[in-house]
Amino acid sequence: MNAAGIFAVPAEEAAREDLFWRLLNYFNIYRIVLGGLFLFTFFFLGEKLSFGNSSPLLFLMGGAAYLGSGLAFVPPIALRRPNFNSLLAVQVCVDIVVIVILMHASGGIQSGLGLLLRVSLAAAGLIRQGKLMLFFASLASISVLLEHVYDIFFLQSGAGQFVQAGMLCIGFFVMGGLMRVLTQMGHESAELARRRGEQLANLAQINHMVIQDYLDGIIVVDASGKIMNFNHQAGNLLSLEGTQMEQASLSALTPNLFLLWQCWLDGRIETGDQLATARGKRIRVRFVPAGGGFSVIFLEDWDRIQEQTRQIKLAALGRLTANVAHEIRNPLSSITYATELLLEDHSQAPVQSRLLNIILDNSRRLDNMVQDILRFNRNDRANLEKFPASEFFPTFLDQFCTIHKVPHESFSLEMKENPLLLFDKSHLNQVMWNLCRNAWHHSAKGERSIRLSIRQGEPEIVEIDIIDDGPGVPDALRVQLFEPFFTTSEGGTGLGLYIARSVAEANGASLDYVDDDEGGHFRIRCRRAKDGQKN
């Protein structure tokens, strides 16, 4: 249990006790004011209101005693000593005794001062939530009846006023019962409100936890575009700190996102997903109305979505790998071997030889596809090595040009520095072989058609650029460039670039297409090894 749960009950009890003491203080202020009014009416309005007409001195002493008792209770209430119940009981008992004395001094039940006892009883019922109400009502009734009996026997008052005294006493009990019912209802309502408040607070906490742990960014804005709520992921996607987003304007933080939101409000775009660029990041945006002029904006990292899609495709492809290896490769090897044997028979007619060559070429193409698929299982097995760039790239170019019969002058190697690379040599050879083969295929195949540039990028990063003088990749196809089975070449498997990027990532490097006007431009960013760093 957390600290909030441990201290919730004591804190609630302390708040209730503080409320009781404040109500008792208000009740005492009422008593002080009432005592002052008693004295004021005695001196200035006594004859008109008949207060104290039976015993002026007794009324004066009673009013002074009532005012004095109110003032005397100020320090105990302020100090909250002694206990609350004792102070309230004493105050009510003083009210009953003094008001009955004042009523006696003003002519008895007919003075109407007995009605003030209902106020005291009602106040006591509200403060004490109906407890001891029957006791106080009984005490007030006994006091009123004793005073009236005294008037009858000793002051020869009319016995006919017993009905009025009885009605007053019944009113005390009715007031006590009513206040008890009302306070119980109020207590039940307060308890229900408290439980509802706790539930709402718990739900709000749960919603906050869910929102904060949500993988997508969430922003809540009002009708003016002011950010009212957000989660940490939204700040990460927008490269903003939480303090920057609090009560900030969406237009000031991300103008592109704000304009897209305005278009959605105006009905110019639909509620569905939209692709936007916010603070240099590609984000998929979804707008949802929340009522009351508020809008909820869901933000998703487009690169993460693409990566998830890539992983799904990879998983599906991985399940096919075993079947492909056994179901296709073995019979394909038999077809290739049989075709090669038939081609060794020079007595074949030219048409038959051409058909056999077609079979052999397509068999080798299928075998290459199978080889590419099987490489998926070896992409994450990188044996990192430390070697200088000058040792790898000239040797690689010699081998590549020799095997593919490419003129050496078609390549230009630019390497002002000789950085130490941290890469699996066989993996780097595989990636470079794929990229250079694609570059040669799409280049003009002239002198210096393909340029290799090795240079220092960011600290501890080496950038390897492969640039050809071909037409480059159309804008519409760049999004799918590294997806498996996507190809623009006739006879291609669509796995070359995908495998090249996977191999690069297995070595802690990256492979991306650079959007510029230099033709086809691919860039490998790999780690630079330190002189003392182990392989």
Coordinates of C-alpha atoms in Angstrom, one line a residue:
M1 CA 0.0 0.0 0.0
N2 CA 1.3 3.4 -0.8
A3 CA 1.6 6.4 1.5
A4 CA -1.6 7.9 0.1
G5 CA -3.5 4.8 1.2
I6 CA -1.9 4.7 4.6
F7 CA -2.7 8.3 5.6
A8 CA -6.0 8.7 3.8
V9 CA -8.2 7.8 6.8
P10 CA -6.3 9.9 9.4
A11 CA -6.3 12.9 7.1
E12 CA -10.1 12.5 6.5
E13 CA -10.8 12.2 10.3
A14 CA -8.6 15.3 10.9
A15 CA -10.6 17.3 8.3
R16 CA -13.9 16.2 9.9
E17 CA -12.7 17.2 13.4
D18 CA -11.5 20.5 12.1
L19 CA -15.0 21.1 10.5
F20 CA -16.7 20.3 13.8
W21 CA -14.5 22.8 15.7
R22 CA -15.2 25.5 13.1
L23 CA -19.0 24.9 13.4
L24 CA -18.8 25.1 17.2
N25 CA -16.9 28.4 16.9
Y26 CA -19.7 29.8 14.6
F27 CA -22.3 28.6 17.1
N28 CA -20.5 30.4 19.9
I29 CA -20.3 33.6 17.8
Y30 CA -24.1 33.4 17.4
R31 CA -24.4 33.0 21.2
I32 CA -22.2 36.1 21.8
V33 CA -24.3 38.2 19.3
L34 CA -27.5 36.9 20.8
G35 CA -26.3 37.8 24.3
G36 CA -25.4 41.3 23.1
L37 CA -28.9 41.6 21.6
F38 CA -30.5 40.7 24.9
L39 CA -28.7 43.5 26.6
F40 CA -29.4 45.9 23.8
T41 CA -33.1 45.3 23.8
F42 CA -33.3 45.5 27.5
F43 CA -31.8 49.0 27.6
F44 CA -33.3 50.4 24.5
L45 CA -36.3 48.3 23.5
G46 CA -37.3 46.7 26.7
E47 CA -40.6 48.5 27.1
K48 CA -41.7 47.9 23.5
L49 CA -40.8 44.2 23.4
S50 CA -41.8 43.5 27.1
F51 CA -38.4 41.8 27.7
G52 CA -37.8 41.6 31.4
N53 CA -41.2 43.0 32.4
S54 CA -41.7 40.4 35.1
S55 CA -38.2 40.7 36.6
P56 CA -35.9 43.3 35.0
L57 CA -33.0 42.5 37.2
L58 CA -33.2 38.8 36.5
F59 CA -33.4 39.5 32.7
L60 CA -30.4 41.8 33.0
M61 CA -28.4 39.2 34.9
G62 CA -29.4 36.5 32.5
G63 CA -28.5 38.4 29.4
A64 CA -25.1 39.4 31.0
A65 CA -24.5 35.8 32.0
Y66 CA -25.4 34.6 28.5
L67 CA -23.0 37.1 26.9
G68 CA -20.3 36.2 29.4
S69 CA -20.6 32.5 28.8
G70 CA -20.2 33.1 25.1
L71 CA -17.0 35.1 25.7
A72 CA -15.8 32.6 28.2
F73 CA -16.0 29.8 25.6
V74 CA -13.8 31.7 23.1
P75 CA -10.4 30.5 24.6
P76 CA -11.3 26.8 25.0
I77 CA -12.6 26.7 21.4
A78 CA -9.5 28.4 20.1
L79 CA -7.3 26.0 22.1
R80 CA -9.6 23.1 21.4
R81 CA -9.5 22.1 25.0
P82 CA -11.2 20.1 26.6
N83 CA -12.8 17.8 24.2
F84 CA -15.4 18.8 21.6
N85 CA -18.4 16.9 23.0
S86 CA -18.0 18.4 26.4
L87 CA -17.9 22.0 25.2
L88 CA -20.9 21.5 23.0
A89 CA -23.0 19.9 25.8
V90 CA -22.1 22.7 28.2
Q91 CA -23.0 25.3 25.7
V92 CA -26.4 23.8 24.9
C93 CA -27.1 23.3 28.6
V94 CA -26.2 26.9 29.3
D95 CA -28.5 28.0 26.5
I96 CA -31.4 25.9 27.9
V97 CA -31.0 27.3 31.5
V98 CA -30.3 30.9 30.6
I99 CA -33.1 31.2 27.9
V100 CA -35.6 29.6 30.3
I101 CA -34.5 32.2 32.9
L102 CA -34.9 35.0 30.4
M103 CA -38.3 33.6 29.4
H104 CA -39.4 33.5 33.1
A105 CA -38.2 37.1 33.6
S106 CA -40.2 38.2 30.5
G107 CA -43.5 36.7 31.5
G108 CA -43.2 33.0 30.9
I109 CA -44.2 31.0 27.9
Q110 CA -46.1 33.9 26.3
S111 CA -42.9 35.9 25.8
G112 CA -41.9 33.7 22.9
L113 CA -38.3 33.5 24.0
G114 CA -38.7 29.7 24.2
L115 CA -38.5 29.6 20.4
L116 CA -34.8 30.5 20.7
L117 CA -34.3 27.0 22.2
R118 CA -35.2 25.5 18.8
V119 CA -32.3 27.4 17.2
S120 CA -29.9 26.1 19.8
L121 CA -31.2 22.6 19.4
A122 CA -31.0 22.8 15.6
A123 CA -27.5 24.1 15.8
A124 CA -26.4 21.4 18.2
G125 CA -28.0 18.8 15.9
L126 CA -26.2 20.1 12.9
I127 CA -22.8 20.3 14.7
R128 CA -23.1 16.9 16.4
Q129 CA -24.9 15.3 13.4
G130 CA -28.1 14.4 15.3
K131 CA -26.4 12.7 18.3
L132 CA -27.7 13.6 21.8
M133 CA -30.6 15.4 20.1
L134 CA -33.3 13.6 22.2
F135 CA -31.4 14.3 25.4
F136 CA -31.2 18.0 24.6
A137 CA -34.9 18.1 23.6
S138 CA -35.8 16.3 26.8
L139 CA -33.8 18.7 28.9
A140 CA -35.3 21.7 27.2
S141 CA -38.8 20.3 27.6
I142 CA -38.3 19.6 31.3
S143 CA -36.9 23.1 31.8
V144 CA -39.8 24.8 30.0
L145 CA -42.4 22.7 31.8
L146 CA -40.8 23.3 35.2
E147 CA -40.7 27.0 34.6
H148 CA -44.4 27.0 33.6
V149 CA -45.4 24.9 36.7
Y150 CA -43.5 27.3 38.9
D151 CA -45.4 30.2 37.3
I152 CA -48.7 28.5 38.0
F153 CA -48.0 27.6 41.6
F154 CA -46.0 30.6 42.8
L155 CA -47.0 33.4 40.4
Q156 CA -50.6 32.4 39.8
S157 CA -50.3 32.3 35.9
G158 CA -53.1 30.8 33.9
A159 CA -53.1 27.0 33.5
G160 CA -54.5 27.4 30.0
Q161 CA -51.0 28.1 28.7
F162 CA -50.1 24.5 29.3
V163 CA -51.2 23.8 25.7
Q164 CA -48.8 26.4 24.4
A165 CA -46.0 25.0 26.6
G166 CA -46.8 21.5 25.4
M167 CA -46.7 22.5 21.8
L168 CA -43.4 24.2 22.4
C169 CA -42.0 21.0 23.9
I170 CA -43.4 18.9 21.1
G171 CA -41.6 21.2 18.7
F172 CA -38.3 20.5 20.5
F173 CA -38.7 16.7 19.9
V174 CA -39.9 17.3 16.3
M175 CA -36.9 19.6 15.7
G176 CA -34.6 16.9 17.3
G177 CA -36.0 14.1 15.2
L178 CA -36.0 16.2 12.0
M179 CA -32.4 17.3 12.6
R180 CA -31.4 13.7 13.3
V181 CA -33.0 12.5 10.0
L182 CA -31.5 15.5 8.1
T183 CA -28.0 14.9 9.5
Q184 CA -28.2 11.2 8.8
M185 CA -29.2 12.0 5.2
G186 CA -26.5 14.6 4.9
H187 CA -24.0 12.1 6.4
E188 CA -25.0 9.4 3.9
S189 CA -24.8 11.9 1.1
A190 CA -21.4 13.1 2.2
E191 CA -20.2 9.5 2.5
L192 CA -21.6 8.7 -0.9
A193 CA -19.9 11.8 -2.3
R194 CA -16.7 10.8 -0.6
R195 CA -16.8 7.3 -2.1
R196 CA -17.6 8.8 -5.5
G197 CA -14.7 11.2 -5.0
E198 CA -12.3 8.4 -4.2
Q199 CA -13.5 6.4 -7.2
L200 CA -13.1 9.4 -9.4
A201 CA -9.7 10.1 -8.0
N202 CA -8.7 6.5 -8.5
L203 CA -10.0 6.5 -12.0
A204 CA -8.2 9.7 -12.7
Q205 CA -5.0 8.2 -11.4
I206 CA -5.5 5.1 -13.5
N207 CA -6.2 7.2 -16.6
H208 CA -3.1 9.2 -15.9
M209 CA -1.0 6.0 -15.6
V210 CA -2.6 4.5 -18.7
I211 CA -2.0 7.8 -20.7
Q212 CA 1.6 8.0 -19.4
D213 CA 2.4 4.4 -20.3
Y214 CA 0.7 4.6 -23.7
L215 CA 3.1 3.9 -26.5
D216 CA 1.6 6.7 -28.6
G217 CA 1.7 10.4 -27.8
I218 CA -1.5 12.0 -26.5
I219 CA -2.2 15.7 -26.4
V220 CA -5.5 17.3 -25.2
V221 CA -6.1 20.8 -26.5
D222 CA -9.0 23.2 -25.9
A223 CA -10.9 25.2 -28.6
S224 CA -8.1 27.8 -28.8
G225 CA -5.3 25.2 -29.3
K226 CA -4.0 25.5 -25.7
I227 CA -2.5 22.3 -24.4
M228 CA -4.4 21.1 -21.4
N229 CA -2.9 17.6 -20.9
F230 CA -0.3 15.4 -22.5
N231 CA 1.9 12.3 -21.8
H232 CA 5.6 11.9 -21.8
Q233 CA 5.6 10.1 -25.2
A234 CA 4.1 13.2 -26.8
G235 CA 7.0 15.2 -25.5
N236 CA 9.5 12.6 -26.8
L237 CA 7.9 12.5 -30.3
L238 CA 8.0 16.3 -30.5
S239 CA 11.4 16.6 -28.8
L240 CA 10.0 18.8 -26.1
E241 CA 10.4 18.9 -22.3
G242 CA 7.3 18.6 -20.1
T243 CA 7.8 22.1 -18.8
Q244 CA 7.7 23.5 -22.4
M245 CA 4.3 21.9 -23.1
E246 CA 2.5 22.8 -19.9
Q247 CA -0.3 25.3 -20.7
A248 CA 1.5 26.1 -24.0
S249 CA 0.0 26.9 -27.3
L250 CA 0.0 24.2 -30.0
S251 CA 0.7 26.8 -32.7
A252 CA 3.8 28.0 -30.9
L253 CA 5.3 24.5 -30.4
T254 CA 4.4 22.7 -33.6
P255 CA 2.9 25.0 -36.3
N256 CA 2.5 22.2 -38.8
L257 CA 0.5 20.1 -36.3
F258 CA -1.6 23.2 -35.4
L259 CA -2.4 23.9 -39.1
L260 CA -3.4 20.2 -39.6
W261 CA -5.6 20.4 -36.4
Q262 CA -7.3 23.6 -37.8
C263 CA -8.0 21.9 -41.1
W264 CA -9.6 19.0 -39.2
L265 CA -11.8 21.5 -37.2
D266 CA -12.9 23.2 -40.4
G267 CA -13.8 19.9 -41.9
R268 CA -11.2 20.1 -44.7
I269 CA -9.7 16.8 -43.7
E270 CA -11.3 13.6 -42.2
T271 CA -10.9 12.3 -38.7
G272 CA -8.7 9.4 -39.9
D273 CA -5.0 9.1 -39.8
Q274 CA -2.9 11.9 -41.3
L275 CA 0.9 12.0 -41.9
A276 CA 2.5 15.1 -40.7
T277 CA 6.0 16.4 -40.0
A278 CA 6.4 18.0 -36.6
R279 CA 9.8 19.4 -35.4
G280 CA 11.6 17.3 -38.1
K281 CA 9.9 14.0 -37.3
R282 CA 7.4 12.1 -39.3
I283 CA 4.3 11.5 -37.2
R284 CA 1.0 9.8 -37.9
V285 CA -1.7 12.0 -36.4
R286 CA -5.3 11.2 -35.5
F287 CA -7.8 13.7 -34.2
V288 CA -10.7 12.7 -31.9
P289 CA -13.4 15.1 -30.6
A290 CA -13.7 14.9 -26.8
G291 CA -16.7 17.2 -26.2
G292 CA -16.8 20.6 -24.5
G293 CA -14.6 22.1 -27.2
F294 CA -11.7 19.8 -26.4
S295 CA -9.8 17.6 -28.9
V296 CA -7.6 14.6 -28.3
I297 CA -4.6 14.3 -30.7
F298 CA -3.0 10.9 -31.0
L299 CA 0.6 10.9 -32.2
E300 CA 2.4 7.8 -33.5
D301 CA 6.0 7.6 -34.5
W302 CA 5.9 6.8 -38.3
D303 CA 9.4 5.3 -38.2
R304 CA 8.3 2.9 -35.4
I305 CA 5.3 1.9 -37.4
Q306 CA 7.4 1.1 -40.4
E307 CA 9.8 -0.8 -38.2
Q308 CA 6.9 -2.8 -36.7
T309 CA 5.7 -3.5 -40.3
R310 CA 9.2 -4.6 -41.2
Q311 CA 9.4 -6.9 -38.2
I312 CA 6.0 -8.5 -39.1
K313 CA 7.2 -9.2 -42.6
L314 CA 10.5 -10.5 -41.2
A315 CA 8.6 -12.9 -38.9
A316 CA 6.4 -14.1 -41.7
L317 CA 9.4 -14.6 -43.9
G318 CA 11.3 -16.4 -41.1
R319 CA 8.5 -19.0 -40.9
L320 CA 9.0 -19.8 -44.6
T321 CA 12.7 -20.1 -44.4
A322 CA 12.9 -23.8 -43.3
N323 CA 10.3 -24.9 -45.9
V324 CA 12.0 -23.0 -48.6
A325 CA 15.4 -24.5 -47.8
H326 CA 14.2 -28.1 -47.9
E327 CA 11.3 -28.0 -50.4
I328 CA 12.8 -25.8 -53.1
R329 CA 16.6 -25.9 -52.8
N330 CA 17.0 -29.7 -53.1
P331 CA 14.9 -30.2 -56.2
L332 CA 16.3 -27.0 -57.6
S333 CA 19.8 -28.3 -57.3
S334 CA 18.7 -31.4 -59.2
I335 CA 17.2 -29.4 -62.0
T336 CA 20.4 -27.2 -62.3
Y337 CA 22.7 -30.2 -62.3
A338 CA 20.6 -32.1 -64.9
T339 CA 20.5 -29.0 -67.1
E340 CA 24.2 -28.6 -66.9
L341 CA 24.7 -32.3 -67.9
L342 CA 22.3 -31.8 -70.9
L343 CA 24.2 -28.8 -72.0
E344 CA 27.5 -30.8 -72.2
D345 CA 26.0 -32.8 -75.1
H346 CA 27.1 -30.7 -78.1
S347 CA 24.8 -32.7 -80.4
Q348 CA 21.8 -30.7 -79.2
A349 CA 20.0 -28.6 -81.7
P350 CA 20.4 -24.8 -81.3
V351 CA 16.8 -24.4 -80.1
Q352 CA 17.2 -27.1 -77.5
S353 CA 20.4 -25.5 -76.3
R354 CA 18.7 -22.1 -76.0
L355 CA 15.8 -23.6 -74.0
L356 CA 18.2 -25.4 -71.7
N357 CA 20.1 -22.1 -71.1
I358 CA 16.8 -20.5 -70.2
I359 CA 16.2 -23.3 -67.7
L360 CA 19.7 -23.0 -66.2
D361 CA 19.5 -19.2 -65.9
N362 CA 16.2 -19.2 -64.1
S363 CA 17.3 -22.1 -61.9
R364 CA 20.3 -20.0 -60.8
R365 CA 18.0 -17.0 -60.2
L366 CA 15.8 -19.1 -58.0
D367 CA 18.9 -20.4 -56.2
N368 CA 20.1 -16.9 -55.6
M369 CA 16.7 -16.1 -54.1
V370 CA 16.9 -19.1 -51.8
Q371 CA 20.4 -18.0 -50.7
D372 CA 19.1 -14.5 -49.9
I373 CA 16.3 -15.9 -47.8
L374 CA 18.6 -18.2 -45.9
R375 CA 20.8 -15.3 -45.0
F376 CA 18.1 -14.0 -42.7
N377 CA 19.1 -16.5 -40.1
R378 CA 22.7 -15.3 -40.1
N379 CA 22.2 -11.5 -40.1
D380 CA 22.5 -11.0 -36.3
R381 CA 25.7 -13.0 -36.0
A382 CA 28.2 -10.3 -36.3
N383 CA 31.8 -10.8 -35.3
L384 CA 33.0 -7.2 -35.0
E385 CA 36.6 -6.5 -36.1
K386 CA 38.8 -3.5 -36.0
F387 CA 40.5 -2.6 -39.3
P388 CA 41.6 0.5 -41.2
A389 CA 39.5 1.7 -44.2
S390 CA 42.6 1.7 -46.5
E391 CA 43.0 -2.0 -45.9
F392 CA 39.5 -2.9 -46.9
F393 CA 38.2 -0.7 -49.7
P394 CA 40.9 -0.9 -52.3
T395 CA 40.9 -4.7 -52.0
F396 CA 37.2 -4.8 -52.2
L397 CA 37.1 -2.7 -55.4
D398 CA 39.7 -4.9 -57.0
Q399 CA 37.7 -8.0 -56.3
F400 CA 34.4 -6.5 -57.3
C401 CA 35.7 -5.1 -60.6
T402 CA 37.5 -8.4 -61.4
I403 CA 34.5 -10.7 -60.7
H404 CA 31.9 -8.4 -62.4
K405 CA 34.3 -7.4 -65.2
V406 CA 33.8 -3.7 -64.4
P407 CA 36.5 -1.2 -65.5
H408 CA 38.5 0.1 -62.5
E409 CA 38.2 3.6 -63.8
S410 CA 34.4 3.5 -63.4
F411 CA 35.0 3.7 -59.6
S412 CA 36.4 6.7 -57.7
L413 CA 37.6 6.2 -54.2
E414 CA 37.7 9.3 -52.0
M415 CA 39.3 8.8 -48.6
K416 CA 41.1 11.8 -47.1
E417 CA 41.4 10.1 -43.7
N418 CA 42.1 6.5 -42.8
P419 CA 39.7 5.8 -40.0
L420 CA 39.5 2.5 -38.1
L421 CA 36.2 0.7 -38.7
L422 CA 34.4 -1.5 -36.2
F423 CA 32.5 -3.9 -38.4
D424 CA 32.4 -7.6 -39.4
K425 CA 34.5 -7.7 -42.5
S426 CA 32.4 -10.3 -44.2
H427 CA 29.2 -8.4 -43.4
L428 CA 30.7 -5.1 -44.7
N429 CA 31.8 -6.9 -47.8
Q430 CA 28.3 -8.3 -48.3
V431 CA 26.7 -4.8 -47.9
M432 CA 29.2 -3.1 -50.2
W433 CA 28.8 -5.8 -52.8
N434 CA 25.1 -5.4 -52.9
L435 CA 25.2 -1.6 -53.0
C436 CA 28.0 -1.4 -55.7
R437 CA 26.2 -4.0 -57.8
N438 CA 23.0 -1.9 -57.7
A439 CA 25.0 1.3 -58.4
W440 CA 26.7 -0.3 -61.4
H441 CA 23.4 -1.6 -62.7
H442 CA 21.7 1.9 -62.6
S443 CA 24.7 4.0 -63.5
A444 CA 25.8 5.4 -66.9
K445 CA 28.7 2.9 -66.8
G446 CA 31.2 5.5 -67.7
E447 CA 34.4 6.8 -66.2
R448 CA 33.9 7.7 -62.4
S449 CA 30.3 6.7 -62.7
I450 CA 30.4 5.3 -59.1
R451 CA 32.0 7.3 -56.3
L452 CA 32.9 5.8 -52.9
S453 CA 33.5 8.4 -50.2
I454 CA 34.8 7.5 -46.7
R455 CA 34.9 10.4 -44.2
Q456 CA 34.6 11.3 -40.6
G457 CA 31.0 12.1 -39.6
E458 CA 29.9 12.8 -36.1
P459 CA 32.3 11.9 -33.3
E460 CA 33.0 8.2 -33.2
I461 CA 31.0 7.8 -36.5
V462 CA 32.4 7.0 -40.0
E463 CA 30.2 7.7 -43.1
I464 CA 30.6 5.6 -46.2
D465 CA 28.8 7.0 -49.2
I466 CA 28.1 5.1 -52.4
I467 CA 27.0 7.5 -55.2
D468 CA 26.2 6.7 -58.8
D469 CA 25.4 9.0 -61.8
G470 CA 22.2 7.2 -62.6
P471 CA 18.6 8.6 -62.4
G472 CA 18.3 7.9 -58.6
V473 CA 15.2 6.5 -56.9
P474 CA 11.8 8.2 -57.6
D475 CA 10.2 9.9 -54.6
A476 CA 7.2 7.6 -54.7
L477 CA 9.3 4.5 -54.3
R478 CA 11.7 5.7 -51.5
V479 CA 9.4 4.7 -48.7
Q480 CA 9.4 1.1 -49.9
L481 CA 13.0 1.0 -50.8
F482 CA 14.2 -1.2 -47.9
E483 CA 11.1 -3.4 -47.6
P484 CA 11.5 -7.1 -48.3
F485 CA 10.4 -8.3 -51.8
F486 CA 10.3 -4.8 -53.2
T487 CA 12.3 -4.4 -56.4
T488 CA 12.3 -2.2 -59.4
S489 CA 14.7 -4.4 -61.4
E490 CA 13.4 -7.2 -63.6
G491 CA 14.6 -10.5 -62.3
G492 CA 15.5 -9.0 -58.8
T493 CA 14.5 -10.8 -55.6
G494 CA 13.6 -7.6 -53.7
L495 CA 15.7 -8.8 -50.7
G496 CA 19.1 -7.2 -51.4
L497 CA 18.7 -3.8 -49.8
Y498 CA 16.6 -5.2 -47.0
I499 CA 19.3 -7.8 -46.1
A500 CA 22.0 -5.1 -46.5
R501 CA 20.2 -2.9 -43.9
S502 CA 19.6 -5.8 -41.6
V503 CA 23.3 -6.8 -41.8
A504 CA 24.4 -3.2 -41.1
E505 CA 22.1 -2.9 -38.1
A506 CA 23.5 -6.2 -36.7
N507 CA 26.9 -4.4 -36.6
G508 CA 25.5 -1.3 -34.9
A509 CA 25.5 0.6 -38.1
S510 CA 22.8 2.1 -40.3
L511 CA 22.0 2.2 -44.0
D512 CA 19.8 4.9 -45.5
Y513 CA 19.1 6.5 -48.8
V514 CA 20.2 10.1 -49.1
D515 CA 17.8 12.4 -50.9
D516 CA 19.9 14.7 -53.1
D517 CA 20.5 15.5 -56.7
E518 CA 23.6 13.3 -57.2
G519 CA 21.7 10.3 -58.6
G520 CA 21.5 7.2 -56.5
H521 CA 23.1 7.9 -53.1
F522 CA 23.3 5.4 -50.2
R523 CA 25.1 6.1 -46.9
I524 CA 26.4 3.7 -44.3
R525 CA 27.0 5.2 -40.9
C526 CA 29.2 2.8 -38.8
R527 CA 31.1 3.1 -35.6
R528 CA 34.7 4.3 -35.6
A529 CA 37.0 2.1 -33.5
K530 CA 39.4 3.6 -31.1
D531 CA 43.1 2.7 -31.2
G532 CA 42.9 0.9 -27.9
Q533 CA 39.5 -0.6 -28.4
K534 CA 39.2 -4.4 -28.4
N535 CA 37.5 -6.2 -31.3

